[in-house]
Short mmCIF file of C-alpha atoms in Angstrom, two decimals:
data_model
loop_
_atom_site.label_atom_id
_atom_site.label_comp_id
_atom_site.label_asym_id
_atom_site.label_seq_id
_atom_site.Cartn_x
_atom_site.Cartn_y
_atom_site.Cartn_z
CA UNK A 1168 35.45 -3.41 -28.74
CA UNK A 1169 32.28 -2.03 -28.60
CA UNK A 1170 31.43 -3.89 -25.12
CA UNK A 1171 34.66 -2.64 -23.70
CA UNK A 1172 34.02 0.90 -24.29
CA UNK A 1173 30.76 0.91 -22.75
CA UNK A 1174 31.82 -0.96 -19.94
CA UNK A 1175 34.71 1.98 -19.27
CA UNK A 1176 31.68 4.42 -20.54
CA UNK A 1177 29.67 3.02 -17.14
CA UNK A 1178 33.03 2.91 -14.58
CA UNK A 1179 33.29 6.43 -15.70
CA UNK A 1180 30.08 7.50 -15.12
CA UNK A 1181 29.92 5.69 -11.60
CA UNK A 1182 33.13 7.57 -10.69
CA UNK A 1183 31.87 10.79 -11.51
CA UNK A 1184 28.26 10.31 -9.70
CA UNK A 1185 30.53 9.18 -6.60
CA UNK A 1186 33.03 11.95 -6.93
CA UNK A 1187 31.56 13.74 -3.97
CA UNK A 1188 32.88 11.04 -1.74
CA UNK A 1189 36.16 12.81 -2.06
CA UNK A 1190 35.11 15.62 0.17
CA UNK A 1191 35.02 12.76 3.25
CA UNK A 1192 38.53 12.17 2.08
CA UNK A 1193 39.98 15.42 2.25
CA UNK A 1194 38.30 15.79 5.80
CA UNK A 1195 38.76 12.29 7.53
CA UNK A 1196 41.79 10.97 5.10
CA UNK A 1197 44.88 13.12 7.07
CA UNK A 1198 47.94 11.88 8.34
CA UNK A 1199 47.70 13.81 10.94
CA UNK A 1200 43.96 15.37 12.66
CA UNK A 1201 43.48 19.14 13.17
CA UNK A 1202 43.40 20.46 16.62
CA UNK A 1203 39.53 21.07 17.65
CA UNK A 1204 38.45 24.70 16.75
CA UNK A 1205 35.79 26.61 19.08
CA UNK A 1206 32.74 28.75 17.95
CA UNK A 1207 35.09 31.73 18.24
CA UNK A 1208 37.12 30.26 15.47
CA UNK A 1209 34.56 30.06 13.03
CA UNK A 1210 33.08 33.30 13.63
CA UNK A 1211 36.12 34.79 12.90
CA UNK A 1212 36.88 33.08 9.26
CA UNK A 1213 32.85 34.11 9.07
CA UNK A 1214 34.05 37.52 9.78
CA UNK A 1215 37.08 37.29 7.51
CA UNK A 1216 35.94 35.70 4.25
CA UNK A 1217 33.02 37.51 2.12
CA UNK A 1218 32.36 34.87 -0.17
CA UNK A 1219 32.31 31.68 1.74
CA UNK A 1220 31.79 33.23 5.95
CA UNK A 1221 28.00 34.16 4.43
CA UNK A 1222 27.57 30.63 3.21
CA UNK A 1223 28.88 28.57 6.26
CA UNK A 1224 26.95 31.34 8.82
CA UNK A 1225 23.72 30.22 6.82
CA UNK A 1226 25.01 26.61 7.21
CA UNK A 1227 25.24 26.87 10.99
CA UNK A 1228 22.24 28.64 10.97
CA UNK A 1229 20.42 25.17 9.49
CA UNK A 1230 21.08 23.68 12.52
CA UNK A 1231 18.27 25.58 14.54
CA UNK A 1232 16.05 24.34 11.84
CA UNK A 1233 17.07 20.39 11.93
CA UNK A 1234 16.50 21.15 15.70
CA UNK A 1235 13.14 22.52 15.49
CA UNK A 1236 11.85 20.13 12.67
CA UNK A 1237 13.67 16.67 15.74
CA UNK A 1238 11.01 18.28 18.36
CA UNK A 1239 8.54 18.62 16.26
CA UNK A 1240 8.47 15.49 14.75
CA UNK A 1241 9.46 13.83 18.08
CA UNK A 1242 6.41 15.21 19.79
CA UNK A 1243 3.93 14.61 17.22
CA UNK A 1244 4.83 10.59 16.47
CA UNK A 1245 5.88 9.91 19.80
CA UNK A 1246 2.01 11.58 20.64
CA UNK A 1247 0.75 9.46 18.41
CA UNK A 1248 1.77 6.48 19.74
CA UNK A 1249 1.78 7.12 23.27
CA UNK A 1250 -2.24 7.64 22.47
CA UNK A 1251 -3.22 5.21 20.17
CA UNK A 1252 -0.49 2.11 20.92
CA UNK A 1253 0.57 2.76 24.44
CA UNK A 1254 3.44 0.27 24.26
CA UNK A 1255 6.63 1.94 25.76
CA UNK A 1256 8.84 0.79 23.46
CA UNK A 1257 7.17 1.60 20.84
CA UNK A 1258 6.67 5.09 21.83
CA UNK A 1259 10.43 5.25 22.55
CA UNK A 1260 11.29 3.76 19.01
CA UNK A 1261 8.45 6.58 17.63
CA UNK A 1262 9.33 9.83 19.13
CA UNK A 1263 13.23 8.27 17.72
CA UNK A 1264 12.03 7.63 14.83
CA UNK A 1265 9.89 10.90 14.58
CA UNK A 1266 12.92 12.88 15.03
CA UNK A 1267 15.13 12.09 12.91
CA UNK A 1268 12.28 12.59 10.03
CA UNK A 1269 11.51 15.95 11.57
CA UNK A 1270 15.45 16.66 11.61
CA UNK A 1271 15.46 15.71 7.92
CA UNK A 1272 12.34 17.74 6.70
CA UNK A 1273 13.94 20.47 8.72
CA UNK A 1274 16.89 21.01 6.98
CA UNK A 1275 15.28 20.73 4.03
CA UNK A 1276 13.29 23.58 5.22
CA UNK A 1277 16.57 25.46 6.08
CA UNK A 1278 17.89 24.90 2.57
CA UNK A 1279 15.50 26.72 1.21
CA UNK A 1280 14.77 28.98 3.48
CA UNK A 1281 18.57 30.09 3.30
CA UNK A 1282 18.74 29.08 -0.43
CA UNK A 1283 21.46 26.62 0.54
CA UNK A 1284 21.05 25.24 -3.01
CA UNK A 1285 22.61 27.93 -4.90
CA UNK A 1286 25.95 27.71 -2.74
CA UNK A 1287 28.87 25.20 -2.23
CA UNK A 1288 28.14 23.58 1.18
CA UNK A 1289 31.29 21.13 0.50
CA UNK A 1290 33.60 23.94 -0.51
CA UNK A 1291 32.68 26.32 2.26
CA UNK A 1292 33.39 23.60 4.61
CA UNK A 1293 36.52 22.73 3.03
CA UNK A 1294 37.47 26.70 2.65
CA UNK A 1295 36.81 27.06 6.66
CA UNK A 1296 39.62 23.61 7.15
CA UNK A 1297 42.27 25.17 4.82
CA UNK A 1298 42.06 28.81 6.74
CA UNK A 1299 41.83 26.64 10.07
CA UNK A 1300 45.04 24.96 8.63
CA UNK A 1301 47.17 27.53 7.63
CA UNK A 1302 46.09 29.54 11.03
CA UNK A 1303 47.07 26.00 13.32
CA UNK A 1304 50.17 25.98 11.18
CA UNK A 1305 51.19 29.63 11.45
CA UNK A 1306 50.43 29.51 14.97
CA UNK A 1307 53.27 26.53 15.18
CA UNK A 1308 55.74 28.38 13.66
CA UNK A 1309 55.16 31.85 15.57
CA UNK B 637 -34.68 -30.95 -16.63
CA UNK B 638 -36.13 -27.37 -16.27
CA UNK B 639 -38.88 -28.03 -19.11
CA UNK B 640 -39.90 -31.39 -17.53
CA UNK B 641 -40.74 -29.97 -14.64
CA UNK B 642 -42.83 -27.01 -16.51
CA UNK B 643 -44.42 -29.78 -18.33
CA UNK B 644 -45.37 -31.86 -14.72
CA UNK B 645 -46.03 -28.90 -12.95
CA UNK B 646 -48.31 -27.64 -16.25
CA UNK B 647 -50.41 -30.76 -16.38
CA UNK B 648 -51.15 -30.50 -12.68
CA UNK B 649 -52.25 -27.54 -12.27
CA UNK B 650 -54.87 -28.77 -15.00
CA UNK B 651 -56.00 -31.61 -12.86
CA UNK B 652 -56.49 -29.91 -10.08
CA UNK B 653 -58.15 -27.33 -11.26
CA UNK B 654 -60.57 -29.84 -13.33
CA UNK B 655 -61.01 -31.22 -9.85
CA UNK B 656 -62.11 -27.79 -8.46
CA UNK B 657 -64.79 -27.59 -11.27
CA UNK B 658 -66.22 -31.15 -10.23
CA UNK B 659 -67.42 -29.62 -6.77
CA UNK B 660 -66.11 -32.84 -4.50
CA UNK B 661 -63.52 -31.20 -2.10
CA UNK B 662 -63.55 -33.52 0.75
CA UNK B 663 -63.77 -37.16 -1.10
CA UNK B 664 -60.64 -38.56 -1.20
CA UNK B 665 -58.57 -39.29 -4.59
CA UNK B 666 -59.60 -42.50 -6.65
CA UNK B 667 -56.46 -44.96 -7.40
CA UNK B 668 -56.42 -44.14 -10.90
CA UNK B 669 -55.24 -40.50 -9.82
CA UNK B 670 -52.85 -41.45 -7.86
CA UNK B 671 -51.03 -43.73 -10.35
CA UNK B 672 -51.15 -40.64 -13.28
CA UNK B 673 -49.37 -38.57 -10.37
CA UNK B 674 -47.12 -40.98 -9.62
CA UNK B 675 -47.69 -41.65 -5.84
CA UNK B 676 -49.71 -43.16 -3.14
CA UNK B 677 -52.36 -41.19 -0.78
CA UNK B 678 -51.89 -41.57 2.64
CA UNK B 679 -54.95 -42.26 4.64
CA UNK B 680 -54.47 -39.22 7.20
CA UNK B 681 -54.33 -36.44 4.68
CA UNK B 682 -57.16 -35.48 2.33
CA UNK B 683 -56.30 -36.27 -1.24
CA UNK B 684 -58.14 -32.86 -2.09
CA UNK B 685 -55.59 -30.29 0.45
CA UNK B 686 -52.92 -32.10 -0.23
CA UNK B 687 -52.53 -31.94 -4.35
CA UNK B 688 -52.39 -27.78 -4.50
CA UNK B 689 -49.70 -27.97 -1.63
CA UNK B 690 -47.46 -30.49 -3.60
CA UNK B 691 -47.97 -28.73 -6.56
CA UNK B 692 -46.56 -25.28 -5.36
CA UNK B 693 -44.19 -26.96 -3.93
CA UNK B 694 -42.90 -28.44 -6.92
CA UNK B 695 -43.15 -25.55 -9.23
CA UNK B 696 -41.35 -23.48 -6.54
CA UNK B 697 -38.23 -24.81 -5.78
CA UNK B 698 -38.18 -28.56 -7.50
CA UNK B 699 -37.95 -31.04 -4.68
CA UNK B 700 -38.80 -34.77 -4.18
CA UNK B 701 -41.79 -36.42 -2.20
CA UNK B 702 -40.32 -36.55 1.36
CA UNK B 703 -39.62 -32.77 0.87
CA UNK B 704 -42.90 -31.73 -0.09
CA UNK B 705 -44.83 -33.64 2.82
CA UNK B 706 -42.61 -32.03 5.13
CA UNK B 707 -42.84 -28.56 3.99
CA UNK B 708 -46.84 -29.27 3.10
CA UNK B 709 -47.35 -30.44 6.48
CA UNK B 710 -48.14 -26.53 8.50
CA UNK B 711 -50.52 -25.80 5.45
CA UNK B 712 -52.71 -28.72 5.45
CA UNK B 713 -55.12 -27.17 7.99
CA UNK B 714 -56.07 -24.83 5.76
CA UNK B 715 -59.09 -23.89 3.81
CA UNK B 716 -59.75 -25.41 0.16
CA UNK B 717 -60.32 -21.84 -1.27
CA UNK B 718 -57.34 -20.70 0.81
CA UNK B 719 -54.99 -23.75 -0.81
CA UNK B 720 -56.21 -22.35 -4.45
CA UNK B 721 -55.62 -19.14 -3.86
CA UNK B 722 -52.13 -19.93 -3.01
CA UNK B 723 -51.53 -22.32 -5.91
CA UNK B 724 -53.07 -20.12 -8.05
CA UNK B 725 -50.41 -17.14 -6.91
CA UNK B 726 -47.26 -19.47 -7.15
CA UNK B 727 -45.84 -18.59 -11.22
CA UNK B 728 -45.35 -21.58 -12.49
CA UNK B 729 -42.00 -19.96 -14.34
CA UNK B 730 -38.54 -21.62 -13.17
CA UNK B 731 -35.56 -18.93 -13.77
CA UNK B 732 -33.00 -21.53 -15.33
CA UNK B 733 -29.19 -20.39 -14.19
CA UNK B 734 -26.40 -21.34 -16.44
CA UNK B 735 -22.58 -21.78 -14.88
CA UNK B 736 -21.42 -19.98 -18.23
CA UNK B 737 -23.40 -17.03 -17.34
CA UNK B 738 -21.26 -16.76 -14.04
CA UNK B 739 -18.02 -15.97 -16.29
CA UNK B 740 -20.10 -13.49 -17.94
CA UNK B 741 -20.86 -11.58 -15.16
CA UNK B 742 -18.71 -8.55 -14.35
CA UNK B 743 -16.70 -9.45 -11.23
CA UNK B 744 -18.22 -7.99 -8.03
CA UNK B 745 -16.79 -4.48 -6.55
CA UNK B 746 -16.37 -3.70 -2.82
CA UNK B 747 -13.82 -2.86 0.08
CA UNK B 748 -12.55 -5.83 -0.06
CA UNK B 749 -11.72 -6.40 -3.46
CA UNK B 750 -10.38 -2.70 -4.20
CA UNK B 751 -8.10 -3.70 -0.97
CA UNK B 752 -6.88 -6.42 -2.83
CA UNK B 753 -6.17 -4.53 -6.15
CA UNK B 754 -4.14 -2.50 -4.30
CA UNK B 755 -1.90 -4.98 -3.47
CA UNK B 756 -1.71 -6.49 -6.45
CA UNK B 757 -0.62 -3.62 -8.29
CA UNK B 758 1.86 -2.31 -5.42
CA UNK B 759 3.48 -5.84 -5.98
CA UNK B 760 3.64 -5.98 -9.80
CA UNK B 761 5.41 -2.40 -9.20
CA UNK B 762 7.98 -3.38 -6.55
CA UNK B 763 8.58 -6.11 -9.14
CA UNK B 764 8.97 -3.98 -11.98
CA UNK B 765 11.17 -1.43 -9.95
CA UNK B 766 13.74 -4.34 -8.82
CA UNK B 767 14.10 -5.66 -12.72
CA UNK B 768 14.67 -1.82 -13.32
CA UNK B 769 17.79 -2.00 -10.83
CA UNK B 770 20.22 -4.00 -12.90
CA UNK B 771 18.98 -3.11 -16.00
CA UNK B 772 19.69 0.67 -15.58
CA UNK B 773 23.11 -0.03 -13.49
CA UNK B 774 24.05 -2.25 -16.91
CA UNK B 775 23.09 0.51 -19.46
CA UNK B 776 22.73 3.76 -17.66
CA UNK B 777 25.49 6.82 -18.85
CA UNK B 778 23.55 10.03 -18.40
CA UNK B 779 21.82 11.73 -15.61
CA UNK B 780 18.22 10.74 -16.34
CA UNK B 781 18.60 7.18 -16.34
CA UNK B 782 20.49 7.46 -13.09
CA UNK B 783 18.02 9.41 -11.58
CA UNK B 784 15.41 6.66 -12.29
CA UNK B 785 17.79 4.58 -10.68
CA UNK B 786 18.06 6.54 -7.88
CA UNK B 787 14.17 6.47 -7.37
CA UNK B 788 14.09 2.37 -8.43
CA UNK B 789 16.21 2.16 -5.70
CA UNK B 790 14.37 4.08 -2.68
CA UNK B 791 11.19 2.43 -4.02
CA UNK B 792 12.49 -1.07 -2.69
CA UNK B 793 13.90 0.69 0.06
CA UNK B 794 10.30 1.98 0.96
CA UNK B 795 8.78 -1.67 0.49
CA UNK B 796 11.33 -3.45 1.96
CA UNK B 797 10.31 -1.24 5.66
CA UNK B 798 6.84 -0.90 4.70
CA UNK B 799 6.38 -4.94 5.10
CA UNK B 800 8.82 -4.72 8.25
CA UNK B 801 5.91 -1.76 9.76
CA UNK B 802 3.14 -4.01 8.22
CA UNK B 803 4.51 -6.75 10.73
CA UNK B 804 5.25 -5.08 13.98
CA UNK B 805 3.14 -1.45 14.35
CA UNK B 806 -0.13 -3.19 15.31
CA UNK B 807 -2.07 -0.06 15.48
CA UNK B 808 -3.51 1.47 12.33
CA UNK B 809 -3.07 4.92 12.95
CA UNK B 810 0.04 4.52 14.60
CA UNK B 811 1.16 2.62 11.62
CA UNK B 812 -0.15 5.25 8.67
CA UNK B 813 1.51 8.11 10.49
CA UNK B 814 5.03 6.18 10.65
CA UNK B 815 4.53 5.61 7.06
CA UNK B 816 3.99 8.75 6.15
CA UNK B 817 7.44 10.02 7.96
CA UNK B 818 8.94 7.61 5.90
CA UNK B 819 7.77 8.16 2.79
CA UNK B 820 9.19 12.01 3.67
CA UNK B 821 12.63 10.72 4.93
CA UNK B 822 13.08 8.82 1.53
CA UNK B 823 11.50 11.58 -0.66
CA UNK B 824 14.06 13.94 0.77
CA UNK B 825 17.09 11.76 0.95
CA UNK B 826 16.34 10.62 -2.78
CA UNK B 827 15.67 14.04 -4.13
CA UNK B 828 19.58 14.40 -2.51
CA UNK B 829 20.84 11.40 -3.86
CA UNK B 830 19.80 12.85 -7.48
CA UNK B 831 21.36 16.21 -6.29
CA UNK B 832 24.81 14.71 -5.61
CA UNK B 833 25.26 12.81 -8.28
CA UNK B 834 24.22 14.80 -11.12
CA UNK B 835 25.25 18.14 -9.72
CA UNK B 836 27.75 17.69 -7.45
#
């Protein structure tokens, strides 16, 4: 008795740390995909919602970061190797490999910078597909 | 072994230098010397320059007769004073060195050795870290413990690579700068890991 509950004590536990899985599932897991939306889409739920257009401007705003921090990090381990190694694959697999470090460290930059980690990134994304939802769907029956 | 030698080496220094005090430096050795010493005179050497040379020899380093005429050989030219003076500045001490003393000893410290501490302990903690694995996944229910999970986990990660850069980035520098992007890229995706589980 005792080994059965913890066993269903762990399986809980396990299902709770994966619960944000389900976001992939509400995006990816339709019968039937959304039609594409355009930047002019999202700036106007930006421009519509107050709580959640601030948080998902922010989030697009990120982007520039991860950018910055890819050609940073590009340039300086691809440098690196094209002046100490000089093997052309390897500076090919390093200025790779470079960026998608500097990508990482720059949206971690971002999150701060915006304070990303005092707001819902997965329900501001999901809030933007409902209102893109409801709008494709009005749209059909109009 | 050490305090026969003293002993031979003691008793002749005392013949010699009785020999000294006689006043006879170029008259070669009776038979009845030779015998107490324990070998034969050769014809071509004085009997006179050649006992301070064997001596020395002897209390320096130990060897047998074949060694001694070899290495007495260059200084049987010289002088009779000169020979004395040399015997005389040879200490008749012999350091005795004990195998037991070499476990005593402290063991030795340099570049090398710290090198190899290093990897010693990195590899007793990529050990410990993978036991950790399946020992938290069995008996883990609260945040903490999965956290140290988390970081068990990204630890092997790191190692796992780390061996895979040790292999094929030849180039030192090359090699500690990759490293160091990687040990970033892990940091960050672990410190998300924790985030998403726990508070997500």
């Amino acid at each position: 008795m005792g080994i059965h509950e913890h066993v269903e004590g762990i399986k809980a536990h396990w299902a709770k740390n994966f619960s944000f899985l389900d976001y992939f599932k509400k995006v990816y897991g339709r019968d039937k995909p959304l039609p594409k939306w355009t930047d002019a889409d999202v700036d106007e739920f930006i421009a519509s919602d107050p709580v959640y257009g601030p948080q998902l401007k922010a989030m697009r705003e990120s982007r520039k970061f991860a950018l910055g921090g890819a050609l940073v990090g590009g340039a300086h381990l691809g440098g690196i190797a094209l002046k100490y190694s000089k093997a052309p694959h390897g500076v090919v697999l390093a200025t790779g490999f470079g960026a998608i470090c500097g990508a990482v460290v720059g949206s971690e930059v971002a999150e701060h910078w915006y304070q990303l980690y005092k707001t819902d990134k997965q329900g501001a994304n999901l809030r933007f597909i409902y209102w893109w939802e409801d709008k494709v769907a009005g749209n059909q029956k109009s | 072994m050490a305090s026969r030698l003293v002993a031979r080496s003691r008793r002749g220094l005392a013949l010699a230098l009785s020999r000294a005090g006689a006043g006879a430096p170029s008259r070669p050795s009776p038979p009845g010397l030779g015998k107490t010493l324990g070998y034969e005179p050769t014809s071509h050497l004085h009997g006179a320059q050649f006992l301070p040379c064997w001596f020395s020899t002897i209390a320096s380093n130990g060897s047998h007769m074949q060694k001694a005429q070899e290495t007495c050989k260059p200084v049987a030219g010289m002088e009779h004073s000169d020979a004395l003076k040399v015997m005389e500045g040879t200490s008749p001490k012999v350091v005795a060195f004990s195998p037991l003393e070499a476990a005593i000893t402290k063991p030795r410290s340099s570049p090398l050795t710290i090198e190899s501490s290093k990897v010693k302990r990195s590899e007793i903690a990529t050990l410990v870290t993978f036991y950790m694995i399946p020992s938290l996944l069995v008996s883990s229910k609260n945040g903490l413990a999965t956290s140290i999970l988390v970081g068990a986990v990204f630890h092997q990660i790191y190692m796992f690579h780390k061996e895979i850069f040790l292999d094929y980035v030849h180039h030192d520098i090359t090699r500690k700068w990759a490293l160091i992007y990687f040990k970033l890229l892990l940091l960050i995706m672990a410190k998300e890991t924790i985030v998403y589980f726990n508070f997500i």
